[in-house]
Each structure stands twice: as structure tokens, then as C-alpha cells.
Amino acid sequence: KMAEPLPDIKSKHSLVAKHVTGPVWEKLSRAVTATSGFTLAKAIACAVQFDNQHCGIYAGDWDSYKVFADVFDPIIQEYHGISPDATHTSDMDVGKIKGNIDPSAPVHSTRIRVGRNIDGFGLS
């Protein structure tokens, strides 16, 4: 089966426009994730549809990061300013948190968003 043509990406200055090139599209456009049947076309739909996206990509499931790594890896690296060999270390020891909280600062509230995913289900 031949690949569909590379869609017109309306967000011309997005990271998707930079990293989803013709050769990358040709390589990955027919790939489908095992968990939820997600495709590269679905992942970049917002950059194709809208002209104001900075990144322009969403993962449909955990598999998206592996199946479409040729797109996700450079976008994540550029967005976060990290090198390809960077590693993530998770340390939940609250005693190691260092800060400089100024009691006179006018912060009245804040919000922290945490998300969990269930293995085998698509992200939503």
C-alpha cells in the first residue's frame, strides 16, 4: 500500500512542520500503534488543521512514542532543550526539594497537574 501524500501542515512554524518531512512521512504514515490503532496522521492532526500550533503533535497511546519515535524524539528534545542521550530520573523524595519561597510573594494559589495512564488503553 502506498502512503497518502504528506498533508498540508497549516502550522508552518510548528515543530511538526520542521520534523515531519517527506521522507519521514513516507516511512511512518502507514504505521499503526498496537494499543489503539493510532496513526501519524492522527498525531499531527492539530498542526494540519490549525495554523497556530507550536508543537502540533499528540500521542494517542504509549506506543506512539516508540512507533513514531523519528518524529516524537526530535520534537521532545527541541521543545525541552535536551540532548538525544538525555535520561529522566524520577525521585519522589520530598525531603530533597529545595526552594526559595518568599512569604511576601503575592501567590495565593497554584495548581499541579498529574496524569496517569493505564497500560493497554489509549490516551485521552
Backbone as ProteinMPNN parsed JSONL, in Angstrom:
{"seq_chain_A": "KMAEPLPDIKSKHSLVAKHVTGPVWEKLSRAVTATSGFTLAKAIACAVQFDNQHCGIYAGDWDSYKVFADVFDPIIQEYHGISPDATHTSDMDVGKIKGNIDPSAPVHSTRIRVGRNIDGFGLS", "coords_chain_A": {"N_chain_A": [[0.844, -1.184, 0.0], [0.58, 2.17, -0.889], [1.797, 5.236, 0.511], [-0.321, 7.847, 1.714], [-0.387, 11.184, 0.375], [1.843, 13.615, 1.84], [0.271, 15.586, 4.232], [-0.984, 18.99, 4.019], [0.478, 21.095, 6.187], [-0.823, 23.362, 8.252], [0.148, 24.851, 10.384], [2.744, 26.346, 9.902], [5.124, 27.114, 11.164], [5.496, 25.341, 13.148], [6.794, 22.714, 15.297], [6.123, 20.272, 14.244], [5.903, 20.863, 11.49], [8.561, 21.277, 10.972], [9.784, 18.808, 11.545], [8.288, 16.68, 10.464], [8.931, 15.578, 7.686], [8.987, 14.945, 4.106], [10.384, 12.406, 3.606], [10.221, 11.278, 6.219], [7.451, 11.161, 6.598], [6.807, 9.38, 4.512], [8.028, 7.084, 5.503], [6.658, 6.595, 7.945], [3.874, 7.017, 7.733], [2.065, 4.947, 7.238], [2.212, 3.384, 9.441], [0.81, 1.926, 12.396], [-0.29, 2.061, 15.731], [-0.205, -0.564, 18.202], [-1.771, -0.556, 20.526], [-4.002, 1.307, 20.346], [-4.51, 1.718, 17.676], [-3.486, 4.057, 16.603], [-2.343, 6.641, 14.412], [0.2, 8.383, 12.495], [-0.952, 10.473, 11.088], [-3.187, 11.039, 12.69], [-1.823, 11.855, 14.985], [-0.628, 14.273, 14.225], [-2.736, 15.869, 13.552], [-3.749, 18.305, 14.652], [-1.829, 20.218, 13.918], [-2.098, 20.122, 11.225], [-4.715, 20.969, 10.846], [-4.965, 23.467, 12.177], [-3.52, 26.787, 12.268], [-1.932, 27.774, 14.268], [-0.289, 26.323, 15.988], [2.341, 25.416, 18.215], [3.93, 23.132, 18.927], [2.303, 20.919, 17.865], [1.583, 18.213, 17.919], [0.301, 15.139, 19.222], [0.346, 12.329, 21.37], [-1.275, 9.256, 20.911], [-1.298, 7.006, 22.415], [0.783, 4.973, 24.572], [2.419, 3.545, 22.876], [2.768, 5.26, 20.724], [4.995, 6.884, 21.143], [7.1, 5.18, 20.635], [6.567, 3.9, 18.125], [6.4, 6.128, 16.445], [8.825, 7.358, 16.887], [10.799, 8.64, 15.362], [9.697, 11.071, 14.865], [8.552, 12.02, 17.314], [10.785, 11.977, 19.145], [12.816, 13.967, 18.219], [11.18, 16.257, 18.336], [10.386, 16.406, 21.05], [12.919, 16.643, 22.206], [13.832, 19.085, 21.099], [11.824, 20.873, 21.988], [12.091, 20.744, 24.785], [14.736, 21.327, 25.058], [16.756, 19.383, 25.34], [19.346, 16.907, 25.049], [19.808, 14.189, 22.669], [20.779, 11.995, 24.101], [19.89, 12.312, 26.666], [18.618, 11.407, 29.894], [15.863, 10.49, 31.989], [15.318, 10.948, 35.398], [13.507, 9.835, 38.073], [12.569, 10.948, 41.178], [10.986, 10.733, 44.06], [11.369, 11.693, 46.615], [10.413, 13.801, 48.957], [11.907, 15.203, 50.783], [14.138, 16.089, 49.487], [13.508, 18.332, 48.099], [14.302, 21.54, 47.196], [14.027, 25.001, 47.705], [13.139, 28.485, 47.292], [11.127, 29.954, 48.742], [9.348, 32.851, 49.029], [7.821, 34.453, 51.556], [6.512, 36.889, 51.295], [5.693, 37.055, 48.706], [3.19, 37.529, 46.195], [1.553, 35.132, 45.817], [-1.348, 33.359, 45.732], [-2.569, 30.995, 45.21], [-1.916, 27.848, 43.627], [-1.511, 25.389, 41.017], [-1.051, 21.982, 40.383], [-0.684, 19.663, 37.891], [-1.264, 16.27, 37.43], [-0.969, 13.3, 35.658], [-2.071, 9.992, 34.949], [-1.606, 6.943, 33.257], [-3.206, 4.063, 31.983], [-1.96, 0.974, 31.332], [-2.287, -0.429, 28.146], [-4.471, 0.99, 27.282], [-5.608, 3.677, 25.238], [-4.481, 7.1, 25.207], [-6.307, 9.917, 26.424]], "CA_chain_A": [[0.0, 0.0, 0.0], [1.349, 3.416, -0.966], [1.473, 6.246, 1.514], [-1.073, 9.028, 1.302], [0.542, 12.31, 0.275], [2.079, 14.411, 3.05], [-0.772, 16.611, 4.325], [-0.583, 20.389, 4.146], [0.551, 21.465, 7.601], [-1.172, 24.788, 8.338], [1.038, 25.489, 11.368], [4.001, 26.338, 9.139], [6.284, 27.342, 12.023], [5.428, 24.377, 14.254], [7.808, 21.666, 15.33], [5.677, 19.24, 13.299], [6.292, 21.293, 10.14], [10.015, 21.126, 10.865], [10.269, 17.436, 11.698], [7.557, 15.725, 9.627], [9.374, 15.838, 6.32], [8.535, 13.952, 3.137], [10.916, 11.067, 3.886], [9.685, 10.777, 7.496], [6.059, 10.818, 6.328], [6.819, 8.163, 3.697], [8.419, 5.967, 6.363], [5.792, 6.346, 9.101], [2.451, 7.333, 7.55], [1.26, 3.724, 7.221], [2.377, 2.695, 10.728], [-0.341, 1.982, 13.292], [0.077, 1.544, 17.051], [-0.912, -1.779, 18.603], [-2.709, -0.319, 21.625], [-5.267, 1.957, 19.981], [-4.625, 1.951, 16.241], [-3.174, 5.461, 16.347], [-1.502, 6.862, 13.238], [0.895, 9.673, 12.456], [-1.938, 11.473, 10.649], [-3.956, 11.434, 13.875], [-0.925, 12.541, 15.915], [-0.317, 15.639, 13.771], [-3.979, 16.465, 13.049], [-3.931, 19.702, 15.07], [-0.931, 21.064, 13.12], [-2.658, 20.132, 9.872], [-5.987, 21.688, 10.852], [-4.87, 24.825, 12.724], [-2.299, 27.497, 11.872], [-1.34, 28.445, 15.431], [0.302, 25.343, 16.891], [3.8, 25.498, 18.392], [4.41, 21.755, 18.735], [1.416, 20.386, 16.853], [1.537, 16.755, 17.926], [-0.196, 14.481, 20.425], [0.472, 10.875, 21.379], [-2.563, 8.605, 21.135], [-1.09, 5.945, 23.391], [2.195, 4.819, 24.913], [3.116, 3.051, 21.691], [3.048, 6.357, 19.796], [6.354, 7.384, 21.36], [8.035, 4.223, 20.041], [6.267, 3.71, 16.702], [6.678, 7.38, 15.744], [9.992, 7.946, 17.558], [11.529, 9.521, 14.444], [9.056, 12.382, 14.953], [8.42, 12.45, 18.709], [12.067, 12.211, 19.817], [13.393, 15.288, 17.961], [10.279, 17.32, 18.799], [10.516, 16.484, 22.51], [14.26, 17.155, 22.504], [13.903, 20.511, 20.78], [10.91, 21.615, 22.85], [12.614, 20.797, 26.152], [16.146, 21.708, 25.051], [17.569, 18.289, 25.868], [20.112, 16.191, 24.035], [19.275, 12.855, 22.388], [21.211, 10.991, 25.085], [19.392, 12.686, 27.995], [17.816, 10.401, 30.592], [14.97, 11.032, 33.011], [15.418, 10.314, 36.703], [12.359, 10.154, 38.906], [12.898, 10.86, 42.6], [9.817, 11.234, 44.767], [11.735, 12.003, 47.999], [10.04, 15.195, 49.219], [12.953, 15.817, 51.594], [15.176, 16.624, 48.604], [13.029, 19.533, 47.416], [14.938, 22.782, 47.637], [13.291, 26.135, 47.155], [13.357, 29.805, 47.871], [9.788, 30.51, 48.866], [9.327, 34.177, 49.652], [6.496, 34.606, 52.169], [5.863, 38.144, 50.906], [5.294, 36.975, 47.29], [1.719, 37.568, 46.091], [0.965, 33.905, 45.28], [-2.479, 32.974, 46.584], [-2.847, 29.587, 44.959], [-1.209, 27.275, 42.487], [-2.101, 24.125, 40.595], [-0.13, 20.992, 39.831], [-1.438, 18.648, 37.144], [-0.629, 14.963, 37.378], [-1.76, 12.368, 34.865], [-1.663, 8.589, 34.969], [-2.1, 6.175, 32.138], [-3.407, 2.647, 32.262], [-1.342, 0.184, 30.267], [-3.223, -1.102, 27.255], [-5.534, 1.901, 26.879], [-5.161, 4.89, 24.592], [-4.533, 8.335, 25.982], [-7.443, 10.757, 26.024]], "C_chain_A": [[0.886, 1.242, 0.0], [0.889, 4.393, 0.103], [0.58, 7.317, 0.896], [-0.067, 10.169, 1.175], [0.689, 13.028, 1.62], [1.023, 15.502, 3.126], [-0.182, 18.009, 4.402], [-0.648, 20.77, 5.619], [0.332, 22.966, 7.7], [-0.299, 25.541, 9.331], [2.46, 25.437, 10.816], [5.248, 26.481, 10.005], [6.313, 26.385, 13.215], [6.594, 23.394, 14.197], [7.423, 20.507, 14.421], [6.106, 19.608, 11.883], [7.792, 21.106, 9.92], [10.435, 19.662, 10.781], [9.498, 16.372, 10.902], [7.841, 16.097, 8.168], [8.812, 14.758, 5.39], [9.066, 12.561, 3.418], [10.385, 10.46, 5.198], [8.235, 10.345, 7.309], [5.98, 9.51, 5.538], [7.123, 6.937, 4.555], [7.334, 5.593, 7.379], [4.29, 6.487, 8.858], [1.55, 6.101, 7.543], [1.36, 2.942, 8.533], [1.149, 2.933, 11.611], [0.09, 1.405, 14.635], [-0.791, 0.346, 17.423], [-2.0, -1.501, 19.635], [-4.038, 0.251, 21.154], [-5.399, 2.265, 18.493], [-4.34, 3.382, 15.839], [-2.21, 5.571, 15.177], [-0.788, 8.197, 13.335], [-0.061, 10.772, 12.013], [-2.782, 11.959, 11.824], [-3.087, 12.244, 14.829], [-0.695, 13.997, 15.526], [-1.552, 16.405, 13.305], [-4.14, 17.935, 13.437], [-3.022, 20.646, 14.28], [-1.407, 21.157, 11.676], [-3.891, 21.026, 9.82], [-5.863, 23.158, 11.254], [-3.534, 25.463, 12.362], [-1.564, 28.148, 13.039], [-0.682, 27.501, 16.429], [1.815, 25.541, 16.994], [4.421, 24.119, 18.19], [3.596, 21.095, 17.634], [1.306, 18.886, 16.812], [1.034, 16.251, 19.274], [-0.001, 12.98, 20.283], [-0.903, 10.276, 21.665], [-2.5, 7.514, 22.182], [0.412, 5.846, 23.65], [3.005, 4.402, 23.696], [3.52, 4.174, 20.733], [4.489, 6.846, 19.921], [7.403, 6.463, 20.746], [7.82, 4.105, 18.532], [6.643, 4.949, 15.891], [7.869, 8.121, 16.364], [10.774, 8.893, 16.657], [10.937, 10.922, 14.408], [9.039, 12.869, 16.4], [9.764, 12.789, 19.353], [12.655, 13.589, 19.49], [12.493, 16.441, 18.407], [10.402, 17.494, 20.302], [11.87, 17.074, 22.885], [14.359, 18.642, 22.231], [13.036, 21.338, 21.717], [11.489, 21.801, 24.252], [14.092, 21.182, 26.221], [17.053, 20.637, 25.632], [18.276, 17.574, 24.722], [19.505, 14.805, 23.808], [19.672, 11.798, 23.407], [20.766, 11.333, 26.513], [18.571, 11.549, 28.586], [16.988, 11.091, 31.665], [15.145, 10.242, 34.298], [14.239, 10.775, 37.54], [12.753, 9.934, 40.364], [11.766, 11.52, 43.37], [10.104, 11.546, 46.241], [11.501, 13.494, 48.252], [11.108, 15.925, 50.035], [14.062, 16.443, 50.753], [14.748, 17.892, 47.865], [13.688, 20.755, 48.033], [14.185, 23.939, 46.993], [13.64, 27.427, 47.85], [12.013, 30.517, 47.963], [9.849, 31.806, 49.653], [7.933, 34.397, 50.231], [5.79, 35.904, 51.79], [5.416, 38.14, 49.447], [3.775, 36.875, 47.192], [1.106, 36.327, 45.428], [-0.124, 33.454, 46.241], [-2.872, 31.517, 46.374], [-2.017, 29.136, 43.764], [-1.855, 25.938, 42.159], [-1.004, 23.233, 40.032], [-0.985, 19.934, 39.158], [-0.621, 17.362, 37.092], [-1.536, 14.048, 36.572], [-1.2, 10.963, 34.985], [-2.275, 7.916, 33.756], [-2.23, 4.725, 32.553], [-2.879, 1.871, 31.07], [-2.413, -0.533, 29.448], [-4.371, -0.245, 26.795], [-4.912, 3.12, 26.22], [-5.249, 6.081, 25.525], [-5.741, 9.146, 25.535], [-7.422, 12.05, 26.793]], "O_chain_A": [[1.823, 1.349, 0.791], [-0.262, 4.369, 0.538], [0.706, 7.649, -0.283], [0.993, 10.128, 1.799], [-0.236, 13.039, 2.432], [0.881, 16.277, 2.181], [0.969, 18.19, 4.8], [-1.723, 20.763, 6.22], [1.184, 23.754, 7.289], [-0.031, 26.729, 9.151], [3.267, 24.596, 11.211], [6.32, 26.016, 9.62], [7.06, 26.593, 14.171], [7.278, 23.267, 13.182], [8.297, 19.829, 13.881], [6.616, 18.76, 11.152], [8.231, 20.812, 8.808], [11.344, 19.318, 10.025], [10.013, 15.274, 10.69], [7.086, 16.827, 7.527], [8.229, 13.776, 5.849], [8.284, 11.612, 3.466], [10.132, 9.257, 5.266], [7.829, 9.291, 7.8], [5.177, 8.635, 5.861], [6.537, 5.874, 4.351], [7.114, 4.411, 7.646], [3.503, 6.1, 9.721], [0.358, 6.224, 7.826], [0.663, 1.944, 8.711], [0.536, 4.0, 11.573], [0.76, 0.374, 14.679], [-1.95, 0.249, 17.02], [-3.047, -2.149, 19.616], [-5.095, -0.264, 21.52], [-6.306, 2.994, 18.091], [-4.883, 3.874, 14.849], [-1.364, 4.7, 14.974], [-1.135, 9.039, 14.163], [0.015, 11.893, 12.516], [-3.059, 13.153, 11.941], [-3.557, 13.216, 15.42], [-0.578, 14.861, 16.395], [-1.424, 17.482, 12.722], [-4.62, 18.731, 12.63], [-3.42, 21.777, 14.0], [-1.152, 22.146, 10.99], [-4.086, 21.759, 8.85], [-6.583, 24.005, 10.725], [-2.536, 24.767, 12.173], [-0.678, 28.977, 12.832], [-0.534, 27.849, 17.601], [2.486, 25.8, 15.995], [5.331, 23.957, 17.378], [4.137, 20.748, 16.584], [0.968, 18.325, 15.769], [1.298, 16.845, 20.319], [-0.166, 12.427, 19.196], [-1.612, 10.739, 22.559], [-3.516, 7.14, 22.767], [1.208, 6.548, 23.027], [4.136, 4.849, 23.508], [4.508, 4.047, 20.011], [5.125, 7.181, 18.922], [8.484, 6.921, 20.375], [8.77, 4.197, 17.755], [7.149, 4.83, 14.775], [7.915, 9.351, 16.365], [11.357, 9.86, 17.147], [11.599, 11.862, 13.969], [9.458, 13.99, 16.686], [9.867, 13.802, 20.046], [12.973, 14.331, 20.42], [12.991, 17.491, 18.812], [10.512, 18.622, 20.782], [11.956, 17.911, 23.784], [14.91, 19.386, 23.043], [13.464, 22.391, 22.189], [11.389, 22.88, 24.835], [14.641, 21.345, 27.311], [18.012, 20.948, 26.338], [17.844, 17.639, 23.572], [18.77, 14.303, 24.658], [18.969, 10.8, 23.561], [21.223, 10.702, 27.467], [17.906, 10.813, 27.857], [17.366, 12.143, 32.181], [15.122, 9.011, 34.287], [14.008, 11.975, 37.692], [13.216, 8.854, 40.733], [11.613, 12.74, 43.329], [9.169, 11.651, 47.035], [12.285, 14.339, 47.819], [11.194, 17.152, 49.975], [14.845, 17.245, 51.263], [15.525, 18.462, 47.098], [13.631, 20.967, 49.245], [13.756, 23.839, 45.843], [14.344, 27.45, 48.859], [11.8, 31.554, 47.335], [10.333, 31.851, 50.784], [6.964, 34.515, 49.481], [4.573, 36.005, 51.952], [4.821, 39.114, 48.986], [3.143, 36.212, 48.014], [0.233, 36.456, 44.57], [0.137, 33.199, 47.416], [-3.442, 30.885, 47.264], [-1.491, 29.948, 43.003], [-2.654, 25.419, 42.939], [-0.135, 23.693, 39.291], [-1.896, 19.375, 39.769], [0.562, 17.374, 36.752], [-2.748, 14.029, 36.787], [0.01, 10.777, 35.108], [-3.351, 8.3, 33.297], [-1.46, 4.225, 33.373], [-3.303, 2.09, 29.935], [-3.321, -1.159, 29.995], [-5.184, -0.698, 25.988], [-3.82, 3.549, 26.594], [-5.994, 6.071, 26.505], [-6.149, 9.061, 24.377], [-8.295, 12.896, 26.602]]}, "name": "protein", "num_of_chains": 1, "seq": "KMAEPLPDIKSKHSLVAKHVTGPVWEKLSRAVTATSGFTLAKAIACAVQFDNQHCGIYAGDWDSYKVFADVFDPIIQEYHGISPDATHTSDMDVGKIKGNIDPSAPVHSTRIRVGRNIDGFGLS"}
